[in-house]
Short mmCIF file of C-alpha atoms and ligand atoms in Angstrom, two decimals:
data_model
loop_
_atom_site.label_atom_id
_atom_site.label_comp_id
_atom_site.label_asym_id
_atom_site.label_seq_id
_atom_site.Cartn_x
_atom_site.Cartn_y
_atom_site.Cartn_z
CA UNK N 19 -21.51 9.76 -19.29
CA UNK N 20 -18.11 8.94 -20.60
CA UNK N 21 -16.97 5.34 -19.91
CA UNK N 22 -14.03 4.54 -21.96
CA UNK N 23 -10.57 2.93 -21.71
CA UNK N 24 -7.33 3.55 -24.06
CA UNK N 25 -4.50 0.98 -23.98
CA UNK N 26 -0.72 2.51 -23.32
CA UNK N 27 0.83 -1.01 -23.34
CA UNK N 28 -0.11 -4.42 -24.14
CA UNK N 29 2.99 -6.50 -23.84
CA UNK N 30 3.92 -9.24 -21.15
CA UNK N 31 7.46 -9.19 -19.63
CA UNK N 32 9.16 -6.93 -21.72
CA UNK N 33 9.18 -3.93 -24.90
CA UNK N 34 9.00 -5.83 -27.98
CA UNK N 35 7.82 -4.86 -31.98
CA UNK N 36 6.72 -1.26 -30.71
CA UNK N 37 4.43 -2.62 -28.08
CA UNK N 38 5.16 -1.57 -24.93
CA UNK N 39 4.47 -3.72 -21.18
CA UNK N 40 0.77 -3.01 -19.38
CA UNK N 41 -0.87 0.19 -18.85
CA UNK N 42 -4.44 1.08 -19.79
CA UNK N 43 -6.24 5.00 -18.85
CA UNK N 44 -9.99 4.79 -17.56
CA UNK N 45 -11.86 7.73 -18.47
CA UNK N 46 -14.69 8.23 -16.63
CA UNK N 47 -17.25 11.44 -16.52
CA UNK N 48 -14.26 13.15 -18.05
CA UNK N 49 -11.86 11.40 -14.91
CA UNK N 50 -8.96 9.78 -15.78
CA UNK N 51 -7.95 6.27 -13.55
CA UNK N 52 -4.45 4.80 -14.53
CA UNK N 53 -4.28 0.92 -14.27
CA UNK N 54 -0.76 -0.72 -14.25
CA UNK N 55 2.20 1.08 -15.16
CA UNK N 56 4.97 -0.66 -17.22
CA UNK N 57 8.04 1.03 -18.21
CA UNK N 58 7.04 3.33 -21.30
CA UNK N 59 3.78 4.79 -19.61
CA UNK N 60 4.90 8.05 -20.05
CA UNK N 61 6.28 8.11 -23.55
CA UNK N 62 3.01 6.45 -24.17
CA UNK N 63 0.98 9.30 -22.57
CA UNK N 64 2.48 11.89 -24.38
CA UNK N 65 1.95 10.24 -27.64
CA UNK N 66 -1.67 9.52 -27.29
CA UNK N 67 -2.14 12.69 -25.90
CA UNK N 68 -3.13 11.51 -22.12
CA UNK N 69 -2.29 14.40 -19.49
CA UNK N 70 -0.72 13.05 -16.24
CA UNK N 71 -2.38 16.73 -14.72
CA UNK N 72 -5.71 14.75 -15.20
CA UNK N 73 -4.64 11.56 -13.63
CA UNK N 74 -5.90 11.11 -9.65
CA UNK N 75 -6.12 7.84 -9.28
CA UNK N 76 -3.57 5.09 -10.23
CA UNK N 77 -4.00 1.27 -9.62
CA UNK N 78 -1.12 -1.36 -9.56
CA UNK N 79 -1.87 -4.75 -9.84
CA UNK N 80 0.77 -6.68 -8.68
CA UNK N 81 4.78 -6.39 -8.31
CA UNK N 82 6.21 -8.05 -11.39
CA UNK N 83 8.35 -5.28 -13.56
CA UNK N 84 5.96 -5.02 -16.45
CA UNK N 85 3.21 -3.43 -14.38
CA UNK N 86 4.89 -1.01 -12.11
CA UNK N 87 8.48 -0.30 -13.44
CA UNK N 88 7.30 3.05 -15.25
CA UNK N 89 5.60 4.55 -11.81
CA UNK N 90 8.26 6.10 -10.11
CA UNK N 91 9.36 8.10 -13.30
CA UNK N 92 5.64 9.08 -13.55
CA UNK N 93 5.49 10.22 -9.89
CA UNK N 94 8.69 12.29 -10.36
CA UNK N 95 7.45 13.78 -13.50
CA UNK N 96 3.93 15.00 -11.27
CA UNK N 97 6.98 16.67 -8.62
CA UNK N 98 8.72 17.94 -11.67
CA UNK N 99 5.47 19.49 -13.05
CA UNK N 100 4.53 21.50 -9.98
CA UNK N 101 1.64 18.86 -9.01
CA UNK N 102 0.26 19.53 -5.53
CA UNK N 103 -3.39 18.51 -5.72
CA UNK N 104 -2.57 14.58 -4.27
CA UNK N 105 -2.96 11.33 -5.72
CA UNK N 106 -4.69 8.33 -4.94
CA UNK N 107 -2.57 5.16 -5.51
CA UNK N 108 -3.81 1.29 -4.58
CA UNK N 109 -1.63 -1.79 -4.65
CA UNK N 110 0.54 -4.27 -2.97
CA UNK N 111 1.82 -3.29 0.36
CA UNK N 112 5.20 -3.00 -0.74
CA UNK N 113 4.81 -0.71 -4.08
CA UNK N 114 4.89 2.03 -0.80
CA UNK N 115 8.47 0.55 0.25
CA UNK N 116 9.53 0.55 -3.44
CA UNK N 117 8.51 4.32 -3.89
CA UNK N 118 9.76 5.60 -0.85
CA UNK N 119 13.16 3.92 -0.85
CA UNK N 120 13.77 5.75 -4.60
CA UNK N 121 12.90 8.87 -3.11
CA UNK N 122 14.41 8.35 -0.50
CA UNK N 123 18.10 8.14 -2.12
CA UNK N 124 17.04 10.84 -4.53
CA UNK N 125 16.52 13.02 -1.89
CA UNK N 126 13.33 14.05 -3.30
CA UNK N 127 10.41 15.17 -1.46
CA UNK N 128 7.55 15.25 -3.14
CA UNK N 129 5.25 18.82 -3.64
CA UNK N 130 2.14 16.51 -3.41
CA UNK N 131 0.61 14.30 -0.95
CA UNK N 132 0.37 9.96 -2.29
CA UNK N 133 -2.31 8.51 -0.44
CA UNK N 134 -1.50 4.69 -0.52
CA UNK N 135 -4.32 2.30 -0.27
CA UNK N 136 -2.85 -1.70 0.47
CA UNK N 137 -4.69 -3.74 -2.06
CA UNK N 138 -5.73 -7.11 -0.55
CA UNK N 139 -5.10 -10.39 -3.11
CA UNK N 140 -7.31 -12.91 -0.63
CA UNK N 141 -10.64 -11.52 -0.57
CA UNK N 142 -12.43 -8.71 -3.11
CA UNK N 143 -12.84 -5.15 -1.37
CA UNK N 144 -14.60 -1.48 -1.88
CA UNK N 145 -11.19 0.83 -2.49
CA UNK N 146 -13.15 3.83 -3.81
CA UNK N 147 -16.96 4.57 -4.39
CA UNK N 148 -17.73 8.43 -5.56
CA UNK N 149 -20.51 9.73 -7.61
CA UNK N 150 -19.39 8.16 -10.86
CA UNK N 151 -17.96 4.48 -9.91
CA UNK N 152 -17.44 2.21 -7.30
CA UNK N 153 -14.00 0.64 -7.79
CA UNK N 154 -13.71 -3.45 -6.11
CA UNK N 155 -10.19 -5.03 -6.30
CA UNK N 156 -10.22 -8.72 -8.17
CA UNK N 157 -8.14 -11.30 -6.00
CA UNK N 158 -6.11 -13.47 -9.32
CA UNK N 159 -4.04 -15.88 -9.08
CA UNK N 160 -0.65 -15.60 -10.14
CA UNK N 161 3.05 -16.64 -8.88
CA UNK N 162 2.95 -13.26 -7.01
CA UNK N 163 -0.07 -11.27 -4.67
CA UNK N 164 -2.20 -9.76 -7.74
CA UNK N 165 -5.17 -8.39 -8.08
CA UNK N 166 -7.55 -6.98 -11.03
CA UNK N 167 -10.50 -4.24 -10.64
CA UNK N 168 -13.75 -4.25 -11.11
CA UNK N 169 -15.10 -0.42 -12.31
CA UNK N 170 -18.98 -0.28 -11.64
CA UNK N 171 -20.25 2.93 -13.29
CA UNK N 172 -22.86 4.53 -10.54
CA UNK N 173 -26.56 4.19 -11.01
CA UNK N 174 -27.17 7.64 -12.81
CA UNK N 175 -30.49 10.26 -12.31
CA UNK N 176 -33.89 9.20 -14.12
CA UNK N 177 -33.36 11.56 -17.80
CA UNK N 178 -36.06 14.30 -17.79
CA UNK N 179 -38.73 14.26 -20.70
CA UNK N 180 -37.93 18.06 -21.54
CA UNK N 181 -40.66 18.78 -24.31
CA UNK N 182 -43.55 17.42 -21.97
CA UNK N 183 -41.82 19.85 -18.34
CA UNK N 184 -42.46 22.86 -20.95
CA UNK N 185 -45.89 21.78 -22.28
CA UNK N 186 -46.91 21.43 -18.57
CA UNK N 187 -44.61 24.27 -17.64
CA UNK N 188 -43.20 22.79 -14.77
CA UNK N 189 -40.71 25.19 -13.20
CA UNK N 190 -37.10 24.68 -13.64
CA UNK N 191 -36.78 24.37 -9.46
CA UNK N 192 -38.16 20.98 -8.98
CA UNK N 193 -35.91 19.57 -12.01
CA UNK N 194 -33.43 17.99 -9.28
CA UNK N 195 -36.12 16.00 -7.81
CA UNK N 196 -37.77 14.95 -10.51
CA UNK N 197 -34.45 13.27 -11.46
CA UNK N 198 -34.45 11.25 -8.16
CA UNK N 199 -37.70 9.95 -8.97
CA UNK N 200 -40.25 12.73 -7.46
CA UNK N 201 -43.61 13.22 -8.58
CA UNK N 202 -44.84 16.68 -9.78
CA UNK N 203 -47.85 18.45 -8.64
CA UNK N 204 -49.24 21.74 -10.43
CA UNK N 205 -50.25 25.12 -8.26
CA UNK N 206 -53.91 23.80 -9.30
CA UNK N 207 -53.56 20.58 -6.96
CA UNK N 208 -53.25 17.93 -10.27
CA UNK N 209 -50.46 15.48 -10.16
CA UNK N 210 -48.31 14.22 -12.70
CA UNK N 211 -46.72 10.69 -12.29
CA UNK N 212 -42.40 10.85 -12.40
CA UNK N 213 -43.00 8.03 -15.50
CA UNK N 214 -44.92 10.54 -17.59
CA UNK N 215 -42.15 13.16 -16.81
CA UNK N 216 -38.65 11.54 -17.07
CA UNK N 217 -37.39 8.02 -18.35
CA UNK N 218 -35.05 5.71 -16.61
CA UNK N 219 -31.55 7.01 -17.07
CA UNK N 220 -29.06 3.73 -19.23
CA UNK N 221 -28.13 0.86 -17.10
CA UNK N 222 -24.92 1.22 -15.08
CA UNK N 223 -21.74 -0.91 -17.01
CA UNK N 224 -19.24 -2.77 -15.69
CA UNK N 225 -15.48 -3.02 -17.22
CA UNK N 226 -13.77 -5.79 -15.17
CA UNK N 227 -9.41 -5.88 -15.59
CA UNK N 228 -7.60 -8.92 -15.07
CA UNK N 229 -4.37 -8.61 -15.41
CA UNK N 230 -2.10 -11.79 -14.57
CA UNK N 231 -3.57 -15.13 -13.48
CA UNK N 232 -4.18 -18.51 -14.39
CA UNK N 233 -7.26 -19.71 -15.62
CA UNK N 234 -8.82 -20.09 -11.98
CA UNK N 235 -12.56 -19.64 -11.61
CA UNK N 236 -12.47 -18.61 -8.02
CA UNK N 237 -13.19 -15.08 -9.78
CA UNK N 238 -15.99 -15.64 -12.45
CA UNK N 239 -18.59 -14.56 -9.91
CA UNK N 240 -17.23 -11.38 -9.12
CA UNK N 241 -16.98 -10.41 -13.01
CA UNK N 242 -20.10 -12.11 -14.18
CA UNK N 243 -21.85 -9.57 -16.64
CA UNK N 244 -18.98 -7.64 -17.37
CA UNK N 245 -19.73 -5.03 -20.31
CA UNK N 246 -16.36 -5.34 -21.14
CA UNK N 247 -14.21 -7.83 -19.97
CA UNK N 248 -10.30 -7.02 -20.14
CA UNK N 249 -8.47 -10.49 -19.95
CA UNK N 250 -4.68 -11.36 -20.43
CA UNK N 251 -3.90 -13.93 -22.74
CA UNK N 252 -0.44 -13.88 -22.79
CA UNK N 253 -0.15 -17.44 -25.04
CA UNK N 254 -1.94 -19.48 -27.68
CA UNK N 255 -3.79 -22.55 -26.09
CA UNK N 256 -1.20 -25.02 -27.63
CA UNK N 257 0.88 -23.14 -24.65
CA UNK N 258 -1.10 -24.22 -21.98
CA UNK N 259 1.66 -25.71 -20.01
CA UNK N 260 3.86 -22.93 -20.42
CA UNK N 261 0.55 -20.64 -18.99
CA UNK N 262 -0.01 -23.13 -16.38
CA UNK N 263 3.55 -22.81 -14.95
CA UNK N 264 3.89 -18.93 -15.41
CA UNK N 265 0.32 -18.83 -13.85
CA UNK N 266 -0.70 -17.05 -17.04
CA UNK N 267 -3.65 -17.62 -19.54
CA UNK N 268 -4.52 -18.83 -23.19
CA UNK N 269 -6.17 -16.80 -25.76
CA UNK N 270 -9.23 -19.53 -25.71
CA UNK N 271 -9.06 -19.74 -21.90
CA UNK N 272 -9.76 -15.82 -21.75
CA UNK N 273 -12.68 -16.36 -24.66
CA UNK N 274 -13.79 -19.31 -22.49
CA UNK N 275 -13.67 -17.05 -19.35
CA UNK N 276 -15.67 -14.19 -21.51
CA UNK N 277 -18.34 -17.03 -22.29
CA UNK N 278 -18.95 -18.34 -18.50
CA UNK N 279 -19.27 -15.07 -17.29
CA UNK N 280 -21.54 -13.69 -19.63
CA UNK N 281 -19.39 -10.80 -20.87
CA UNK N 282 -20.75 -8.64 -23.37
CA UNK N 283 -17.32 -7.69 -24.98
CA UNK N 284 -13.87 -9.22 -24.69
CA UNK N 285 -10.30 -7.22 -24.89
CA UNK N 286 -6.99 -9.47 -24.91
CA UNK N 287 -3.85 -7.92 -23.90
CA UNK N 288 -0.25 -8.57 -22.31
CA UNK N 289 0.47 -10.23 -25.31
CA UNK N 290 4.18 -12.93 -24.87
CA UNK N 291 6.92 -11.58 -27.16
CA UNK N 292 6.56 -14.68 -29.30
CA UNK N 293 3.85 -13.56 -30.99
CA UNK N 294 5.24 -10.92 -33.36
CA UNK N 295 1.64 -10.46 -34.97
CA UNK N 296 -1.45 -10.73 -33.02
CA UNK N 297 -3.74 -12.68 -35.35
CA UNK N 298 -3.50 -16.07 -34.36
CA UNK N 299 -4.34 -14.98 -30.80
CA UNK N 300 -7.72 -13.04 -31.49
CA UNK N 301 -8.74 -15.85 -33.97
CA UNK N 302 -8.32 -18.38 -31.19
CA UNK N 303 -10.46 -16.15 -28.90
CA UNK N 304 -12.64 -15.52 -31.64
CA UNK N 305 -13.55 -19.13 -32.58
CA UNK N 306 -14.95 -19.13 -29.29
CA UNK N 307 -16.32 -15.33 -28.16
CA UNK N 308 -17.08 -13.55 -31.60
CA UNK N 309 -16.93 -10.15 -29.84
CA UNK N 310 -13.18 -9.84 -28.98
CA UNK N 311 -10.91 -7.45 -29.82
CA UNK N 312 -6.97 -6.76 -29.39
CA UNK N 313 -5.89 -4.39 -26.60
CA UNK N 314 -3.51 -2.54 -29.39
CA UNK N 315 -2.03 0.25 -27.78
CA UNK N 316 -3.72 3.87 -28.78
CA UNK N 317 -6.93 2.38 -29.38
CA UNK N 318 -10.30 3.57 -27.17
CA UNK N 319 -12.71 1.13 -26.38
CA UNK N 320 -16.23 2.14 -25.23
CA UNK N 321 -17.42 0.10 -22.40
ZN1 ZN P 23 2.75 -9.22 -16.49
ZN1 ZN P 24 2.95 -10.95 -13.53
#
């Protein structure tokens, strides 16, 4: 199954050196889930080739500018296009507010339902669980209510042996419960074990997004074993005041982070427009957690 995410924008605050402020697309079993929306999102989509048409779901993690300010362009784009299937959006309480009060002196209504689910930044919740993920928000800590989300790929069917079902001939009928685990028994009476007809399907991943906070471990739990771990790291460590009072985080604090919680793969992003090049930042997080990588904006990373 497809489990992949490609970065739209990777820059804190504002646009700066062609880098554009946070948005990442989830694809998942061929699904696409849009987290954060900065300014740009679009112009981003078209260029790497992301259809909005595909897009159902769309998560906002918290209320400053850089993650929301290209929504409501987005949204009137869907209108624009002739959208009517609806779409699922999760975040702060007042994102709805924000959204209807632009539409509102527009005079727009839109073709398509939004079905608005309040995120809550005190305590980790279930938003959506279908038959490819279960979705948890990620209360952060930052100067505003923020969360991140936790995608847990679903526990997939057992992967039949196909050679050995046609040596046996075992009709194609009982295939479906085979995969949950069934055992198989001939027309003669003779039964074959589920382990000598199917394997155990790959091991469900985790990609865990946390968008602004300080370095606070009151989420390391929640993220622990993340197959790839999205952290910002908006400064160098020699900024660590500066994160501290923004309620932002280091490049070493998000490697130290990737470390504790036994992440398999680290991706920086929502980089400070200080930093015209990105080096300095990755070998920081390096030093510490060898398998990070820069959130640079086209790029697909497998989870
Ligand atoms: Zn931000
Ligand atoms: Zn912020």
């Amino acid at each position: 199954m497809k489990f992949e995410v490609t970065i739209l924008g990777s820059s804190s605050a504002t646009p700066i050196y062609n880098r554009n402020p946070t948005s990442q697309v989830l694809n998942i079993n061929e699904r696409l889930y849009l987290i954060d929306c900065g300014e740009g999102t679009q112009q981003q989509m078209l260029r790497f080739d992301v259809r909005a048409s595909r897009i159902d779901h769309i998560f906002i993690s918290h209320l400053h500018g850089d993650h929301y300010l290209g929504l409501v362009g987005l949204l009137s784009s869907m209108h624009l296009n002739g959208r009517k299937k609806p779409l699922k959006l999760f975040g702060p309480p007042q994102l709805k507010e924000v959204i209807d009060l632009q539409f509102k002196y527009s005079e727009t209504h839109l073709q398509y339902d939004i079905e608005f689910t309040i995120t809550n930044p005190n305590k980790a919740e279930t938003i959506i669980a279908n038959e490819d993920v279960i979705v948890e928000t990620i209360p952060l800590d930052h100067r505003i209510a923020c969360t991140g989300f936790l995608f847990r790929e679903k526990k997939r069917l057992r992967k039949l042996l196909k050679d050995e079902l046609e040596r046996i001939g075992v009709p194609v009928e009982v295939y479906t419960s085979l995969k949950k685990g069934a055992d198989y028994t001939n027309p003669e009476g003779k039964i074959y074990k589920n382990d000598t007809l199917t394997v155990d399907s790959d091991k469900p991943k985790t990609y865990s997004y946390c968008s602004d906070t300080i370095y606070n471990e009151q989420y390391f739990d929640q993220i622990n074993n993340s197959d790839l771990l999205y952290h910002e790291a908006t400064f160098l460590h020699n900024m660590v005041d500066r994160a501290n009072e923004t309620y932002h985080t280091t490049a070493l604090q998000a490697a130290d982070i990737a470390v504790k919680t036994n992440a398999k793969k680290l991706l920086l992003g929502h980089f400070s427009a200080r930093y015209k090049t990105l080096d300095e930042l990755l070998g920081e997080a390096q030093s510490v957690f060898p398998e990070t990588s820069l959130a640079i904006e086209g790029k697909t990373f497998v989870v």
